[in-house]
XYZ file of C-alpha atoms in Angstrom:
663
model
C 107.641 133.142 61.123
C 109.916 131.886 63.894
C 109.528 135.185 65.699
C 105.724 134.861 65.423
C 105.689 131.294 66.716
C 107.995 131.829 69.696
C 105.668 134.050 71.765
C 102.800 131.600 71.246
C 104.931 128.650 72.294
C 106.095 130.561 75.370
C 102.476 131.339 76.193
C 101.590 127.638 76.044
C 104.541 126.719 78.259
C 103.626 129.379 80.824
C 100.007 128.198 80.743
C 101.173 124.630 81.335
C 103.336 125.603 84.311
C 100.686 127.856 85.845
C 97.954 125.243 85.557
C 100.189 122.488 86.896
C 101.407 124.528 89.870
C 97.927 125.764 90.769
C 96.374 122.314 90.594
C 99.190 120.420 92.265
C 99.242 122.978 95.057
C 95.731 121.893 95.918
C 96.708 118.284 96.507
C 97.576 117.074 99.978
C 96.910 114.339 102.470
C 93.321 113.972 101.268
C 94.413 112.992 97.780
C 94.462 109.283 98.552
C 91.903 106.798 97.270
C 91.488 104.641 100.376
C 89.710 106.045 103.420
C 89.165 104.929 106.987
C 85.571 103.736 107.303
C 85.738 102.423 110.868
C 87.932 102.009 113.936
C 87.915 100.213 117.263
C 88.039 102.028 119.628
C 86.250 104.714 117.655
C 87.386 108.275 117.196
C 86.851 110.223 120.425
C 85.567 107.143 122.245
C 86.011 106.729 126.017
C 86.371 103.067 127.044
C 86.231 101.667 130.595
C 89.281 99.415 130.303
C 92.339 99.282 128.070
C 91.733 97.408 124.795
C 94.006 94.548 123.811
C 94.467 96.041 120.346
C 93.343 98.824 118.074
C 91.922 98.145 114.603
C 91.197 100.276 111.547
C 88.893 99.416 108.664
C 89.605 100.965 105.253
C 87.471 101.276 102.154
C 89.859 99.030 100.226
C 92.907 96.820 100.737
C 96.040 98.671 101.867
C 99.736 97.818 102.101
C 101.381 97.920 105.547
C 104.892 98.483 106.840
C 106.188 97.878 110.367
C 105.302 101.443 111.392
C 102.009 101.754 109.532
C 99.942 101.715 112.743
C 101.310 103.465 115.838
C 99.624 104.063 119.180
C 101.075 106.778 121.430
C 100.329 107.448 125.093
C 99.670 110.968 126.448
C 103.422 111.605 126.667
C 104.078 110.495 123.092
C 105.608 107.083 123.869
C 104.631 104.101 121.732
C 102.458 101.488 123.432
C 101.838 99.185 120.448
C 103.639 95.852 120.267
C 104.411 93.687 117.288
C 103.666 94.365 113.649
C 100.297 95.460 112.265
C 98.402 92.712 110.452
C 95.288 92.117 108.412
C 92.651 90.536 110.672
C 89.733 90.358 108.235
C 88.833 91.841 104.853
C 89.977 95.445 104.931
C 90.436 95.588 108.728
C 93.965 95.896 110.136
C 95.027 95.754 113.787
C 98.059 96.134 116.030
C 98.296 94.713 119.609
C 98.843 96.953 122.637
C 100.715 96.583 125.940
C 98.563 95.271 128.747
C 97.590 97.361 131.737
C 97.646 100.752 130.036
C 96.823 103.610 132.440
C 93.921 105.989 131.990
C 94.313 108.924 129.611
C 94.030 110.018 125.990
C 95.869 107.919 123.386
C 96.714 108.810 119.803
C 96.411 106.384 116.888
C 98.527 107.390 113.873
C 98.425 105.478 110.584
C 100.325 105.647 107.305
C 99.536 103.029 104.659
C 99.441 102.697 100.878
C 96.081 102.087 99.229
C 95.518 99.376 96.655
C 95.532 101.967 93.867
C 99.058 103.146 94.854
C 98.273 106.315 96.814
C 99.578 106.977 100.361
C 97.030 107.380 103.135
C 97.915 109.038 106.453
C 96.018 110.396 109.428
C 95.497 110.225 113.175
C 92.765 110.266 115.810
C 92.431 109.904 119.587
C 90.526 107.748 122.052
C 90.586 107.691 125.855
C 90.776 105.060 128.575
C 88.807 105.878 131.704
C 88.618 109.623 131.062
C 90.146 112.111 128.624
C 93.434 113.765 129.585
C 95.935 116.223 128.187
C 98.267 114.865 125.515
C 101.500 116.175 124.041
C 100.961 114.375 120.711
C 99.889 116.299 117.618
C 97.082 114.636 115.631
C 97.507 116.562 112.393
C 98.394 113.428 110.457
C 100.991 114.966 108.152
C 101.179 112.856 105.001
C 104.415 111.774 103.359
C 103.186 113.152 100.030
C 102.645 116.635 101.481
C 105.969 118.269 100.567
C 108.667 118.603 97.933
C 108.699 114.895 97.127
C 104.911 114.869 96.799
C 105.017 117.846 94.452
C 107.768 116.245 92.347
C 105.857 112.976 92.187
C 102.711 114.765 91.056
C 104.645 116.681 88.408
C 106.249 113.427 87.257
C 102.793 111.903 86.816
C 101.747 114.886 84.712
C 104.843 114.597 82.506
C 104.315 110.858 82.080
C 100.709 111.342 80.949
C 101.737 114.178 78.619
C 104.625 112.151 77.189
C 102.376 109.182 76.433
C 99.753 111.384 74.783
C 102.343 113.175 72.619
C 104.134 109.980 71.594
C 101.105 107.759 70.940
C 98.870 110.486 69.511
C 101.598 111.933 67.298
C 102.473 108.534 65.849
C 98.785 107.764 65.270
C 98.387 111.099 63.457
C 101.211 110.200 61.062
C 99.950 106.684 60.323
C 96.232 107.408 60.150
C 96.089 110.956 58.801
C 99.318 112.210 57.242
C 101.796 109.547 56.171
C 103.999 112.085 54.418
C 104.581 113.498 57.899
C 106.940 110.613 58.659
C 109.599 112.537 56.733
C 108.906 115.928 58.337
C 111.599 116.723 60.894
C 109.467 118.848 63.297
C 106.862 116.076 63.526
C 109.603 113.540 64.166
C 110.995 115.686 66.975
C 107.499 116.064 68.439
C 106.927 112.304 68.710
C 110.455 111.578 69.944
C 110.126 114.268 72.626
C 107.035 112.430 73.920
C 109.042 109.205 74.197
C 111.894 110.981 76.001
C 109.484 112.706 78.427
C 107.648 109.474 79.270
C 110.895 107.532 79.775
C 112.462 110.214 81.978
C 109.285 110.620 84.040
C 108.967 106.846 84.559
C 112.543 106.605 85.844
C 111.944 109.586 88.128
C 108.743 108.042 89.517
C 110.619 104.839 90.306
C 113.210 106.784 92.323
C 110.638 109.001 94.048
C 108.181 106.240 94.891
C 109.882 104.947 98.049
C 110.126 108.365 99.654
C 106.666 109.363 98.384
C 104.961 106.500 100.235
C 107.316 106.616 103.222
C 109.202 109.405 104.927
C 108.680 112.075 102.279
C 112.323 113.140 102.618
C 114.337 114.226 99.576
C 117.384 112.403 100.944
C 115.550 109.062 100.656
C 114.968 109.446 96.926
C 118.277 107.713 96.122
C 118.008 105.066 98.840
C 118.551 101.805 96.957
C 116.940 99.743 99.716
C 113.723 101.717 99.264
C 113.989 101.211 95.499
C 114.232 97.470 96.079
C 111.062 97.569 98.164
C 109.275 99.580 95.458
C 110.150 96.986 92.822
C 108.265 94.369 94.856
C 105.025 96.373 94.837
C 102.293 96.508 92.216
C 103.205 100.077 91.304
C 106.889 99.237 90.951
C 106.083 96.308 88.660
C 103.877 98.585 86.547
C 106.660 101.174 86.174
C 109.210 98.519 85.194
C 106.753 97.073 82.661
C 106.300 100.566 81.252
C 110.060 100.898 80.752
C 110.179 97.573 78.890
C 107.319 98.644 76.643
C 109.100 101.943 75.995
C 112.006 99.948 74.551
C 109.550 98.428 72.062
C 108.137 101.904 71.417
C 111.642 103.152 70.577
C 111.950 100.447 67.913
C 108.534 101.398 66.533
C 109.538 105.077 66.275
C 112.845 104.185 64.625
C 111.035 102.190 61.924
C 108.310 104.819 61.470
C 110.771 107.640 60.882
C 113.458 105.534 59.216
C 112.645 102.545 57.032
C 109.005 103.544 56.593
C 109.794 107.041 55.379
C 112.347 105.717 52.856
C 110.052 103.079 51.323
C 109.147 103.948 47.733
C 107.373 100.785 46.597
C 103.620 101.287 47.175
C 102.890 97.653 48.120
C 105.801 97.477 50.565
C 104.673 100.719 52.153
C 101.114 99.429 52.569
C 102.389 96.245 54.203
C 104.651 98.209 56.516
C 101.795 100.574 57.378
C 99.633 97.624 58.395
C 102.419 96.114 60.515
C 103.203 99.414 62.209
C 99.524 100.032 62.917
C 99.070 96.664 64.622
C 102.362 96.819 66.512
C 101.839 100.428 67.554
C 98.323 99.700 68.818
C 99.584 96.780 70.923
C 102.426 98.825 72.455
C 100.160 101.810 73.127
C 97.519 99.597 74.769
C 100.212 97.976 76.910
C 101.495 101.357 78.058
C 97.963 102.507 78.891
C 97.405 99.281 80.832
C 100.424 100.081 83.029
C 98.303 102.863 84.512
C 94.982 101.004 84.539
C 96.341 97.892 86.279
C 98.080 99.740 89.110
C 95.893 102.723 89.894
C 92.291 103.807 90.108
C 90.620 101.274 87.849
C 92.268 98.273 89.500
C 90.248 98.488 92.744
C 86.651 99.065 93.729
C 83.496 98.155 91.842
C 83.726 96.070 88.663
C 87.511 96.226 88.382
C 87.460 93.640 85.587
C 85.383 96.013 83.449
C 86.944 99.237 84.693
C 90.515 98.382 83.625
C 89.841 97.825 79.881
C 87.512 100.851 79.917
C 90.334 102.911 81.426
C 92.748 101.707 78.722
C 90.277 102.697 76.001
C 89.747 106.085 77.674
C 93.476 106.847 77.762
C 93.962 105.727 74.137
C 91.097 107.985 73.028
C 92.665 110.927 74.885
C 95.995 110.252 73.183
C 94.467 109.968 69.715
C 92.625 113.274 70.160
C 95.009 115.505 72.117
C 98.245 113.945 70.859
C 97.039 114.169 67.270
C 96.012 117.751 67.929
C 99.541 118.585 69.049
C 101.040 116.925 65.962
C 98.640 118.883 63.724
C 99.642 122.114 65.453
C 103.328 121.380 64.825
C 102.609 120.511 61.189
C 100.604 123.702 60.605
C 103.318 125.935 62.034
C 106.579 124.119 61.354
C 106.158 121.876 58.301
C 108.529 122.796 55.420
C 107.095 124.762 52.529
C 107.540 121.845 50.137
C 105.713 119.432 52.483
C 102.709 121.306 53.891
C 100.000 119.480 55.798
C 97.188 119.168 53.286
C 93.434 119.461 53.638
C 92.720 115.684 53.329
C 95.049 115.052 56.294
C 93.262 117.659 58.406
C 89.920 116.197 57.393
C 91.013 112.676 58.348
C 92.184 113.906 61.729
C 88.825 115.595 62.240
C 87.159 112.200 61.769
C 89.597 110.523 64.171
C 88.995 113.244 66.758
C 85.216 112.854 66.435
C 85.465 109.110 67.069
C 87.762 109.757 70.040
C 85.261 112.170 71.556
C 82.484 109.574 71.284
C 84.725 107.006 73.014
C 85.579 109.539 75.735
C 81.905 110.281 76.383
C 81.061 106.589 76.755
C 84.044 105.641 78.928
C 83.916 108.871 80.918
C 80.243 108.345 81.798
C 80.993 104.881 83.138
C 84.005 106.113 85.121
C 81.965 108.966 86.609
C 79.245 106.581 87.792
C 81.820 104.230 89.246
C 83.751 106.887 91.157
C 80.880 109.104 92.306
C 77.900 106.842 92.921
C 75.427 109.700 93.470
C 74.492 113.072 92.000
C 75.273 114.851 95.259
C 78.918 113.771 95.005
C 79.350 116.152 92.051
C 79.073 119.163 94.349
C 79.784 117.743 97.816
C 83.199 116.176 97.102
C 86.465 117.506 95.742
C 86.554 114.700 93.157
C 83.121 115.697 91.864
C 84.084 119.371 91.664
C 87.225 118.552 89.685
C 85.193 116.276 87.430
C 82.755 119.120 86.731
C 85.724 121.336 85.807
C 87.025 118.617 83.480
C 83.623 118.204 81.827
C 83.416 121.976 81.306
C 86.856 122.046 79.671
C 85.925 119.138 77.392
C 82.754 120.953 76.305
C 84.755 124.101 75.494
C 87.369 122.022 73.675
C 84.698 120.318 71.557
C 83.258 123.736 70.714
C 86.619 125.041 69.522
C 87.161 121.788 67.610
C 83.866 122.423 65.806
C 85.224 125.819 64.728
C 88.394 124.100 63.496
C 86.241 121.682 61.532
C 84.522 124.615 59.808
C 87.891 126.117 58.880
C 88.923 122.737 57.501
C 85.787 122.617 55.339
C 86.509 126.049 53.933
C 90.098 125.101 53.340
C 89.014 122.107 51.311
C 86.489 124.051 49.267
C 88.534 127.130 48.409
C 92.251 126.443 48.291
C 94.095 123.293 47.229
C 96.732 123.249 49.945
C 98.493 120.075 48.923
C 102.131 119.975 47.958
C 101.244 119.891 44.247
C 99.723 123.376 44.412
C 102.712 124.735 46.258
C 105.107 123.139 43.803
C 103.198 124.699 40.906
C 103.580 128.133 42.479
C 107.247 127.400 43.093
C 107.713 126.386 39.444
C 106.188 129.603 38.129
C 108.170 131.728 40.557
C 111.385 129.887 39.860
C 110.891 130.333 36.098
C 110.531 134.083 36.506
C 113.626 134.257 38.678
C 115.578 132.221 36.165
C 114.561 134.565 33.359
C 115.653 137.579 35.386
C 118.964 135.972 36.208
C 119.549 135.069 32.560
C 118.877 138.619 31.443
C 121.284 140.014 34.004
C 123.997 137.617 32.918
C 123.619 138.498 29.236
C 123.775 142.191 30.057
C 127.007 141.705 31.915
C 128.548 139.763 29.076
C 127.533 142.345 26.527
C 129.123 145.144 28.524
C 132.395 143.445 29.346
C 134.486 144.845 26.452
C 132.638 148.090 25.771
C 132.495 147.045 22.123
C 136.037 145.590 22.124
C 137.586 142.112 22.304
C 139.588 140.270 24.948
C 142.787 141.225 23.251
C 141.823 144.837 23.440
C 141.812 144.654 27.233
C 145.132 142.956 27.429
C 143.765 139.909 29.290
C 144.876 136.405 28.506
C 142.118 134.094 27.259
C 143.165 131.473 29.838
C 141.587 133.637 32.521
C 138.118 132.549 31.281
C 139.025 128.903 30.994
C 137.633 128.115 34.513
C 136.128 129.780 37.579
C 138.324 130.933 40.389
C 137.753 129.230 43.836
C 136.336 132.474 45.194
C 133.825 132.535 42.343
C 132.724 128.956 43.191
C 132.159 129.828 46.852
C 130.280 132.950 45.838
C 128.048 130.945 43.499
C 127.255 128.442 46.251
C 126.446 131.272 48.636
C 124.141 132.878 46.088
C 122.438 129.520 45.524
C 121.781 129.130 49.243
C 120.424 132.653 49.458
C 118.169 132.015 46.487
C 116.911 128.783 48.065
C 116.141 130.646 51.283
C 114.268 133.336 49.349
C 112.314 130.656 47.484
C 111.365 128.914 50.752
C 110.273 132.203 52.317
C 108.184 133.041 49.250
C 106.581 129.593 49.342
C 105.670 130.025 53.008
C 104.193 133.455 52.311
C 102.045 132.011 49.539
C 100.941 129.146 51.792
C 100.269 131.319 54.824
C 98.444 133.989 52.838
C 95.367 131.747 52.771
C 93.026 133.235 55.430
C 91.376 129.842 55.966
C 94.696 128.232 56.845
C 95.420 131.142 59.189
C 92.042 130.653 60.903
C 92.670 126.918 61.237
C 96.038 127.605 62.866
C 94.534 129.923 65.443
C 91.693 127.576 66.373
C 94.036 124.578 66.676
C 96.386 126.657 68.841
C 93.433 127.505 71.098
C 92.523 123.820 71.298
C 96.068 122.974 72.338
C 96.005 125.590 75.105
C 92.764 124.189 76.527
C 94.153 120.654 76.248
C 97.149 121.628 78.406
C 94.865 122.756 81.236
C 92.582 119.743 80.727
C 95.516 117.363 81.144
C 96.541 119.120 84.375
C 93.010 118.764 85.785
C 92.927 115.092 84.770
C 96.263 114.424 86.498
C 95.028 115.921 89.764
C 91.764 113.990 89.383
C 93.675 110.690 89.348
C 95.284 111.660 92.674
C 92.033 112.692 94.385
C 89.881 110.504 96.593
C 86.794 109.351 94.625
C 83.499 110.914 95.635
C 81.980 107.517 96.455
C 84.784 106.738 98.921
C 84.762 110.210 100.455
C 81.028 110.099 101.163
C 81.247 106.600 102.646
C 84.107 107.718 104.892
C 82.105 110.731 106.098
C 79.103 108.522 106.836
C 81.281 106.026 108.709
C 82.949 108.779 110.759
C 79.633 110.293 111.790
C 78.197 106.883 112.631
C 81.286 106.060 114.708
C 80.822 109.203 116.765
C 77.107 108.421 117.087
C 77.703 104.867 118.242
C 80.304 106.028 120.773
C 77.848 108.545 122.228
C 75.035 105.989 122.328
C 77.226 103.366 123.956
C 78.427 105.759 126.621
C 74.864 106.854 127.442
C 73.002 103.575 127.657
C 75.397 100.644 127.396
C 73.795 99.612 124.083
C 75.882 99.241 120.946
C 75.058 100.896 117.622
C 76.988 100.110 114.435
C 76.299 102.044 111.225
C 77.782 100.456 108.088
C 77.475 101.926 104.578
C 76.987 99.333 101.851
C 76.885 99.248 98.061
C 75.975 96.036 96.254
C 76.756 97.607 92.880
C 73.331 96.976 91.445
C 70.327 99.190 90.903
C 69.134 100.784 94.145
C 71.955 98.941 95.911
C 73.402 101.711 98.035
C 72.463 102.513 101.617
C 73.329 102.251 105.318
C 72.622 99.272 107.543
C 72.419 99.963 111.292
C 72.813 97.280 113.986
C 71.448 98.039 117.473
C 72.537 95.496 120.112
C 71.140 95.935 123.628
C 72.659 95.655 126.210
C 75.755 94.464 124.245
C 76.958 92.055 126.936
C 77.612 88.362 127.508
C 74.368 86.381 127.408
C 71.016 87.371 125.939
C 70.835 90.459 123.728
C 68.122 92.111 121.685
C 69.129 93.066 118.146
C 67.456 95.486 115.737
C 68.534 95.997 112.119
C 67.597 99.113 110.153
C 68.227 99.671 106.431
C 68.091 103.200 105.023
C 68.821 104.884 101.743
C 71.661 107.458 101.626
C 69.001 110.181 102.070
C 67.830 108.618 105.361
C 64.577 107.020 104.160
C 63.896 103.436 105.229
C 63.502 100.802 102.503
C 63.099 97.038 102.280
C 65.566 94.592 100.752
C 65.094 90.878 100.003
C 67.462 89.583 102.684
C 69.692 90.641 105.582
C 71.813 88.289 107.739
C 74.176 88.910 110.663
C 77.135 86.804 111.855
C 79.124 87.245 115.082
C 82.745 85.964 115.218
C 85.266 86.102 118.093
C 88.505 85.393 116.250
C 90.671 85.604 119.365
C 88.913 82.522 120.769
C 88.219 80.867 117.398
C 84.505 81.157 118.143
C 81.916 81.534 115.398
C 80.586 82.612 113.104
C 77.317 82.617 115.038
C 74.556 83.290 112.471
C 71.478 85.371 113.243
C 68.567 85.759 110.779
C 66.346 88.573 112.066
C 62.595 88.760 111.421
C 61.103 91.490 109.274
C 59.101 93.903 111.454
C 58.343 96.960 109.281
C 59.704 98.812 106.276
C 63.495 98.793 106.631
C 63.311 97.204 110.133
C 64.275 93.686 111.256
C 64.540 92.323 114.797
C 65.845 89.277 116.701
C 65.498 88.434 120.408
C 67.668 86.136 122.492
C 70.908 86.737 120.557
C 73.403 84.722 122.602
C 77.009 85.925 122.895
C 78.828 83.419 125.131
C 81.917 85.415 126.094
C 83.337 88.933 126.203
C 85.812 90.175 123.629
C 86.367 92.019 120.394
C 83.621 90.541 118.224
C 83.535 90.859 114.469
C 80.052 91.682 113.194
C 79.424 90.700 109.549
C 76.204 91.916 107.925
C 75.212 90.397 104.574
C 72.872 92.585 102.532
C 71.104 91.351 99.369
C 69.287 93.925 97.264
C 68.341 91.685 94.313
C 68.679 88.109 93.121
C 72.331 88.671 92.181
C 73.467 91.832 93.994
C 74.870 91.080 97.442
C 77.614 92.435 99.686
C 78.960 91.762 103.189
C 80.097 94.668 105.358
C 82.110 94.262 108.548
C 82.805 96.081 111.803
C 84.394 95.105 115.086
C 82.730 95.787 118.438
C 83.816 95.325 122.038
C 81.120 93.289 123.767
C 81.002 92.425 127.454
């Protein structure tokens, strides 16, 4: 049996490595969750005079270091002064030297998004007229290298370890309590704990380099580790380690005191305590991901985090329990086989987990995509489609496993009592054979004579020689091995059990690939953010072209109030965008470009450098999706912040912001 299992296990391991390598190879600089939605000066813009600062607006809050924003002249020398700072909302700026000469300048940025992923990139703008530049604008990310690959692999191992540990323990408590004394199942759960602990420690060491230089040599830099511990991600990893200490105690009790309990009432009480304690620890571990990554930022974070915890727990109960069942089917001792009621209970647990996954997954998909087009137009949506396809296939194979389980229950009693009955009959036959052989030997010892006839002293038979004792023990061990092999053959001869094994093995193989896809999905920029960033980039180029042609200013700002029909683009046209009187037009369009009306739109102008404003403007409604205001007074030139408040219903409202050089 070991020879039969080994090739299948090797196949699963190779499948795991292949899927992980293929999927992680596709990750790169674009795998962050924050995106640049605006800049001043804009990408490719040509300005008449040198700006006092450059600013970048991101789709969410980001963390900055001293070198997060760098501005380089055509020769590659830095022209920024001071440290970058948050100027408003999600807009960050760094001041520049005064009197910069004409030419093309490069803006390079490297920040960490609120959901823990590094964001890097670069773009150019020109003063006076474009010129040649010696600076590369590729925007190489710190996570694009060996450290990035190791960090991604560590995330995969941490997810897998949690699923194996939590799901395996849940399988024992909820489905097969006799499994607490089965050594292969114990090793399975403990291996999950070891994998999760090792991966968490590795992620702590890799984190500083992953979000910084990307150099392998910086992995063991203790100063970087100290900085990591002060971040949200570092706190989450440390909390995970503390919870793993509690999980170690839980596992020790589950496979120690619990397994040895014989009193039924004591065992029931301990089962209840372990169930409550295990659920709390598992939820805490799942929250260490939810509170530091994807669910912690963006729309409805207060709802998204508990939904994410429930989603991860459902995955663990299903896939982790599936792994424990696979181990039990292949490796459980002959005298403690996994029985049909246990398989049936797991089938019920898996069905409930699938329902929870459908509900939580639907909500997460809406939150991260925002539109049907994002399924096919963004990398996140494409990966999500692949994940959905794998889940559908996995559910189909699980249905086949459920049919095998039904047949197993109807045709063959696979509990330990049936196996023991077969063992008893077989052992009785063996004992009878052994007895007959022994009597034959005794009858033939003297060939019809007595001991005295052979010349042997009667003391020779008074006790066994040491060699005889060792031989008897060896024969007993051999007989026990033959009995165990015969018991396994009887158990495995059931074609329904064989079919169940094969279908569960197939499920496990699909689950390995599914987990790899899910890991990459958590590192990929959400479709909603990617589409907003594309819209902002195109509008930035458009506004730069319009400004250069006519002197008017056009600002396009995507918005999403989070409510029904709450997504669109608001466009501000300011003409001639100078000190004094200006004419302002406001246009509101759906993502498909069609104009539509909303209950209210307001505009505020603020010049923070002079502590001027906000100056409110309430435009008049002119036509569908069109508002206008004349005589908009801007008293002085500078870098004005334009805040547009959009209300799409009585309760759904959002304010979007961009900076614009006026005058």
